[in-house]
PDB file of C-alpha atoms in Angstrom:
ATOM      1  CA  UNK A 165      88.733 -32.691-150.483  1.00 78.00           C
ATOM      2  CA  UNK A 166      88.460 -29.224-148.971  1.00 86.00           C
ATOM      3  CA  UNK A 167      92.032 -28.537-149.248  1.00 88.00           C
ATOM      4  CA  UNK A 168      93.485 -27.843-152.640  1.00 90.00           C
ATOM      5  CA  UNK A 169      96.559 -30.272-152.319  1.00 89.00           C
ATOM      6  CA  UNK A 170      99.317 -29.722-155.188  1.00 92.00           C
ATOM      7  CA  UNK A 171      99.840 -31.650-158.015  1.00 91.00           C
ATOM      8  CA  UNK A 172     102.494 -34.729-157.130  1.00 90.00           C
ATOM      9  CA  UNK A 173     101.522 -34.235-153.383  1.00 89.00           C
ATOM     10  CA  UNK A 174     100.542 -36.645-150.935  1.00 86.00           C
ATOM     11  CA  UNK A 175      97.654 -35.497-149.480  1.00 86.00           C
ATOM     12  CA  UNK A 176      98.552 -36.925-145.481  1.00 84.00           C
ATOM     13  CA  UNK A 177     102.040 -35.862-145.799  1.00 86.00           C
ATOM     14  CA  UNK A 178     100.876 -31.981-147.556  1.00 90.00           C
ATOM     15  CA  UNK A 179      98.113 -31.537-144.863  1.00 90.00           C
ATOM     16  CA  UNK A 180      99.942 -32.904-141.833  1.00 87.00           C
ATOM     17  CA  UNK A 181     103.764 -31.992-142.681  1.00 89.00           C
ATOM     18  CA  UNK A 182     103.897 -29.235-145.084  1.00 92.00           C
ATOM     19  CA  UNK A 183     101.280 -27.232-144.915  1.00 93.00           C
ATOM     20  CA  UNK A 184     100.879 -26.937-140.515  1.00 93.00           C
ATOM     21  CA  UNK A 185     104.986 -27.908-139.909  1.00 91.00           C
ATOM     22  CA  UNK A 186     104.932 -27.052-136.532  1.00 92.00           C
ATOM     23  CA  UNK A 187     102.079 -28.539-135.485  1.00 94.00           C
ATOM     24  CA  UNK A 188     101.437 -31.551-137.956  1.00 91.00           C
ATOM     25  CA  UNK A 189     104.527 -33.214-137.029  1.00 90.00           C
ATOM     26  CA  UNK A 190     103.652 -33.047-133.586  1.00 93.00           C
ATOM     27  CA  UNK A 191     100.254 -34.121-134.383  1.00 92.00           C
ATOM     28  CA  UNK A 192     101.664 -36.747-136.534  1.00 89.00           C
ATOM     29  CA  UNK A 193     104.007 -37.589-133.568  1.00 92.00           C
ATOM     30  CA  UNK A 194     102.062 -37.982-130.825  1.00 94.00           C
ATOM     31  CA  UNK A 195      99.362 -40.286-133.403  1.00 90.00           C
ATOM     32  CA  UNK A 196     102.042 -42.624-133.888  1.00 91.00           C
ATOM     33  CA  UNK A 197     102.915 -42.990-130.200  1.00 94.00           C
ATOM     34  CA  UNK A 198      99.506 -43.939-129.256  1.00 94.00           C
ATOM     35  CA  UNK A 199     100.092 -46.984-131.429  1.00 92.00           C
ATOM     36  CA  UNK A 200     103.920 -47.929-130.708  1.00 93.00           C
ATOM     37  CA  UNK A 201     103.243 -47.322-127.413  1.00 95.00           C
ATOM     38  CA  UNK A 202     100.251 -48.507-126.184  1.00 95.00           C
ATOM     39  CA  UNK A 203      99.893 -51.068-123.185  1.00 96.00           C
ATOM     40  CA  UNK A 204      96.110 -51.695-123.778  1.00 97.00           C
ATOM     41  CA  UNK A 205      95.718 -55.067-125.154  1.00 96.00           C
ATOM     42  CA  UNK A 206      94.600 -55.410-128.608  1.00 95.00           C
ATOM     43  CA  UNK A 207      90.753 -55.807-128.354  1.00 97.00           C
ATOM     44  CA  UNK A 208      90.053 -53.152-125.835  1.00 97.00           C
ATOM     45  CA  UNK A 209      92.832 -51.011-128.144  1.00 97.00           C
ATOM     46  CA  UNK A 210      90.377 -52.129-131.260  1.00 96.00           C
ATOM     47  CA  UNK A 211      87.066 -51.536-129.235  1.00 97.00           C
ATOM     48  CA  UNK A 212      87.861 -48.041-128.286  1.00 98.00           C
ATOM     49  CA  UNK A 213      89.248 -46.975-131.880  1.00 95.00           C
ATOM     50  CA  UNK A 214      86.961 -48.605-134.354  1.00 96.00           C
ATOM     51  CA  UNK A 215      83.996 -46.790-131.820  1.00 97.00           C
ATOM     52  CA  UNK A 216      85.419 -43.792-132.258  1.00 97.00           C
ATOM     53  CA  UNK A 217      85.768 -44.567-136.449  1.00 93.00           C
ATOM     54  CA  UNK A 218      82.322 -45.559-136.325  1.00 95.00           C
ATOM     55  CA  UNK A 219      81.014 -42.224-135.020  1.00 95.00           C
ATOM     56  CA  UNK A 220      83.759 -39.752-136.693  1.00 92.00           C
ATOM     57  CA  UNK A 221      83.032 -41.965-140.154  1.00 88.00           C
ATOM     58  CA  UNK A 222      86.791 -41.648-141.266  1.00 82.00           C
ATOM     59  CA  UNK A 223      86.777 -44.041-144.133  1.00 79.00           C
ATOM     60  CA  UNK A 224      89.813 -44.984-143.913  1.00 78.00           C
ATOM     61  CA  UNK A 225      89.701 -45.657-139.905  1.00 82.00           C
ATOM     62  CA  UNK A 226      86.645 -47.729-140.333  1.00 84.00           C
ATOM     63  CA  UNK A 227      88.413 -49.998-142.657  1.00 81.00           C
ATOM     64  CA  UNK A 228      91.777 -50.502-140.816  1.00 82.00           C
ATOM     65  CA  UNK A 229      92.823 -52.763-138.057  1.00 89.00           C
ATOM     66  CA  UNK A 230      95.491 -52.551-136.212  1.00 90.00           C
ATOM     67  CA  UNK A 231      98.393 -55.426-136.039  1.00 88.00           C
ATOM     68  CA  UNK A 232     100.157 -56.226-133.558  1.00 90.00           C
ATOM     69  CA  UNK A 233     102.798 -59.069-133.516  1.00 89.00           C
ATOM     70  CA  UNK A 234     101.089 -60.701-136.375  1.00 91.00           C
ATOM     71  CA  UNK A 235      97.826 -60.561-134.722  1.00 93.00           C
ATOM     72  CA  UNK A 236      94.505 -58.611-135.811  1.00 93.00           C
ATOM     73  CA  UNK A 237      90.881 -58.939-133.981  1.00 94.00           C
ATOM     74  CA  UNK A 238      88.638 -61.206-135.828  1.00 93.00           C
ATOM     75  CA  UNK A 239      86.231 -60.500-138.511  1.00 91.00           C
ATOM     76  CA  UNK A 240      83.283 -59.158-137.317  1.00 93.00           C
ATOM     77  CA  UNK A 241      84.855 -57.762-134.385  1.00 95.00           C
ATOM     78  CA  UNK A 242      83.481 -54.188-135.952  1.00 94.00           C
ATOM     79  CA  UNK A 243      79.869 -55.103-136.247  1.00 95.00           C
ATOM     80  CA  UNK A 244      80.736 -56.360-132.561  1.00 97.00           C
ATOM     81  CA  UNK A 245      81.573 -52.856-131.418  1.00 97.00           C
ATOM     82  CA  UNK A 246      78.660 -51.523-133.110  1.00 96.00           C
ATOM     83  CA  UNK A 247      76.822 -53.525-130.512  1.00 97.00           C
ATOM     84  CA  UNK A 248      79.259 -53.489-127.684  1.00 97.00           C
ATOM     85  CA  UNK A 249      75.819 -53.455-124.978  1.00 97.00           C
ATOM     86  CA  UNK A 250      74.772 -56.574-125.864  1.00 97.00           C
ATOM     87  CA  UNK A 251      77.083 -58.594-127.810  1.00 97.00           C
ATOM     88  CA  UNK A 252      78.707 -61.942-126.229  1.00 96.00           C
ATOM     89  CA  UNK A 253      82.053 -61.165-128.253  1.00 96.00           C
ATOM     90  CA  UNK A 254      83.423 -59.369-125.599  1.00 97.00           C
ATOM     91  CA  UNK A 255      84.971 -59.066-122.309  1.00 97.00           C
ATOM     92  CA  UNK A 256      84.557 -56.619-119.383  1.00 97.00           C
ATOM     93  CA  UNK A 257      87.471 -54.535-120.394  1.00 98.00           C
ATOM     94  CA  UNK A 258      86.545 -54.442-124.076  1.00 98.00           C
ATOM     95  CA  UNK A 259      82.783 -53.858-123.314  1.00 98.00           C
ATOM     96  CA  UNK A 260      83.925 -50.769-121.131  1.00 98.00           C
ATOM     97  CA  UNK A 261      86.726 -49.615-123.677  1.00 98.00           C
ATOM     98  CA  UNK A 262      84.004 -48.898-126.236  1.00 98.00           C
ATOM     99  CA  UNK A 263      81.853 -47.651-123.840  1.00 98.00           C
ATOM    100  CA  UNK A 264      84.089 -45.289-122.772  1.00 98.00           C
ATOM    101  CA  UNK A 265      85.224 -44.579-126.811  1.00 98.00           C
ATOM    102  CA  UNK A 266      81.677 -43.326-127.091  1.00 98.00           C
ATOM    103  CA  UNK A 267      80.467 -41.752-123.838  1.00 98.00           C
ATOM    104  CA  UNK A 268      83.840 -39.481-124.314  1.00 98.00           C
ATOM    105  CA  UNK A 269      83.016 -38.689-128.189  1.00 97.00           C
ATOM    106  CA  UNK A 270      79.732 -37.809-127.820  1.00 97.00           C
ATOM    107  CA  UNK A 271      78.585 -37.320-124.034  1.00 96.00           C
ATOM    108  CA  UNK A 272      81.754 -36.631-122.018  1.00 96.00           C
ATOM    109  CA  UNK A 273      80.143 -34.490-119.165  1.00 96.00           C
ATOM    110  CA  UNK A 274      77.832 -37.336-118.784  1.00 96.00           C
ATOM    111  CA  UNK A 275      80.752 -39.654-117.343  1.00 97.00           C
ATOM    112  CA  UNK A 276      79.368 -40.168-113.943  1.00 97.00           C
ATOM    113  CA  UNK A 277      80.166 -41.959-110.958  1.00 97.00           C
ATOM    114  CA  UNK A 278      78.968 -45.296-111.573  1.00 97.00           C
ATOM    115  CA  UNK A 279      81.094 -45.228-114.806  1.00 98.00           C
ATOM    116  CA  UNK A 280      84.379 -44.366-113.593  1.00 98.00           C
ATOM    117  CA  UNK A 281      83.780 -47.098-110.172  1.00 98.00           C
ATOM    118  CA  UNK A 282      83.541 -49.689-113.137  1.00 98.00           C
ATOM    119  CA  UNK A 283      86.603 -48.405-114.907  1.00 98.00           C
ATOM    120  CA  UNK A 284      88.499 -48.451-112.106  1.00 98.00           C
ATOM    121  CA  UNK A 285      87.309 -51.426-111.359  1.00 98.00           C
ATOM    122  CA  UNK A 286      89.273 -53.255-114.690  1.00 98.00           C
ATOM    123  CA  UNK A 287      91.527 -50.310-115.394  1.00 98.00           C
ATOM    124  CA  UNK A 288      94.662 -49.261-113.625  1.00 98.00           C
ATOM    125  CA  UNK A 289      94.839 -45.089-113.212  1.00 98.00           C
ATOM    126  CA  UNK A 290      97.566 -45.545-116.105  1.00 98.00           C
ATOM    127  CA  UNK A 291      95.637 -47.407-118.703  1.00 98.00           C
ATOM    128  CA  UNK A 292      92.711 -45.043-117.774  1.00 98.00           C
ATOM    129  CA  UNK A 293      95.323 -42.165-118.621  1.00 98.00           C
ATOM    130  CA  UNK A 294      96.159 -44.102-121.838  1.00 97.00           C
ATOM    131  CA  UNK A 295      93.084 -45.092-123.244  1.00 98.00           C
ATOM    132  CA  UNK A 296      91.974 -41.243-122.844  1.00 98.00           C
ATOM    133  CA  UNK A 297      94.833 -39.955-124.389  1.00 97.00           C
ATOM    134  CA  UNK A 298      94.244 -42.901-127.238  1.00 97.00           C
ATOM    135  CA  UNK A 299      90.370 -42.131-127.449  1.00 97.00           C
ATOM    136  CA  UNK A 300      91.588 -37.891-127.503  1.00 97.00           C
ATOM    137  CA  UNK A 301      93.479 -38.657-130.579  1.00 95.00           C
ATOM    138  CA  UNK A 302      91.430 -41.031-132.324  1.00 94.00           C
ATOM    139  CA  UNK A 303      88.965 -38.607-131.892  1.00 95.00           C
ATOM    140  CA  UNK A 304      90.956 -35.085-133.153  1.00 94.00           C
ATOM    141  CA  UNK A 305      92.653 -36.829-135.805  1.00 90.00           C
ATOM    142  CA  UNK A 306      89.616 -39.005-136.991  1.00 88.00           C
ATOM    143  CA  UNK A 307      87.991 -36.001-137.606  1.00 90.00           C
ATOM    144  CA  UNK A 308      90.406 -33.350-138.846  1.00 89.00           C
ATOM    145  CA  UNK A 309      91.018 -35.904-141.737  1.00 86.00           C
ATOM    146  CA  UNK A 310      87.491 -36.700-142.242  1.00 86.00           C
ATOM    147  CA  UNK A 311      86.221 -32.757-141.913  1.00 89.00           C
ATOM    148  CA  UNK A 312      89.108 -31.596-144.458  1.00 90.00           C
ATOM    149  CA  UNK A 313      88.048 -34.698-146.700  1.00 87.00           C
ATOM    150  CA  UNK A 314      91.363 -36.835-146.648  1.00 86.00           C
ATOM    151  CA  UNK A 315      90.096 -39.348-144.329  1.00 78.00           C
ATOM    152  CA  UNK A 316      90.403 -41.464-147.532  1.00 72.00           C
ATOM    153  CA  UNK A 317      93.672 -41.354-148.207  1.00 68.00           C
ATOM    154  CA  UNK A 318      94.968 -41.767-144.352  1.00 58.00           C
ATOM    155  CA  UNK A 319      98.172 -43.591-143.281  1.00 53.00           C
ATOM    156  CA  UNK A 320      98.586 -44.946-139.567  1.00 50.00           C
ATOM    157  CA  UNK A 321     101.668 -46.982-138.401  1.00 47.00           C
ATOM    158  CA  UNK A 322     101.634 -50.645-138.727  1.00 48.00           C
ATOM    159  CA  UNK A 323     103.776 -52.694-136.334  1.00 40.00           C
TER     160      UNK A 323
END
């Protein structure tokens, strides 16, 4: 860990909360809102985040999936995103969710016209708005834990 974190400390709650109060809880705020509030269904939701684990490589991201109302994406559904071009596992909107996921963390000026006609084409203007704002944090967050080494200790919100 690159942060010395006090004996009897959670690191998360240190780092996010104590340390930055002002802006962690905000951070840690706006995080949670991205999964309590989400409209995305849960395998373009999956798609996009577990794309954006794969290429931060928060541990602990990598190895969580989210739940919601009981329900998780199948096994295998990460080696699926892994190969998102080709694989048969998924749908239009979960093909272009991790597409997007990675075209924004690692070639964002590269979004071109052809891209967005086939986002709009299976995305409202409001899920586009959401899944950015999804794929923004997943991407800031992924990586502040990961960079300050506590990506292996992380916490997100179950439902």
């Amino acid at each position: 860990m690159i942060i010395d974190i006090p004996d009897g400390k959670e690191p998360i709650g240190y780092v996010w909360g104590e340390m930055v109060p002002g802006i962690g809880a905000a951070a840690a705020n706006f995080s949670m809102a991205v999964y309590e509030h989400t409209t995305l269904g849960l395998r373009e939701f999956e798609a996009a985040r577990l794309r954006v684990a794969q290429i931060n490589g928060c541990a602990f991201c990598l190895d969580w999936r989210t739940e919601r109302d009981g329900q998780k994406v199948e096994d295998g559904f990460a080696d699926a995103v892994t190969e998102w071009r080709t694989t048969d596992a998924f749908d239009d909107r979960t093909r272009l969710a991790a597409e997007y996921a990675e075209r924004y963390a690692l070639d964002h000026h590269g979004l071109d016209d052809d891209f967005w006609t086939r986002m709009k084409e299976r995305y409202s203007q409001a899920e586009i708005v959401e899944l950015t704002m999804s794929v923004g944090s997943w991407l800031a967050f992924g990586r502040l834990n990961h960079v300050l080494g506590i990506d292996s200790v992380c916490v997100l919100p179950s439902h």
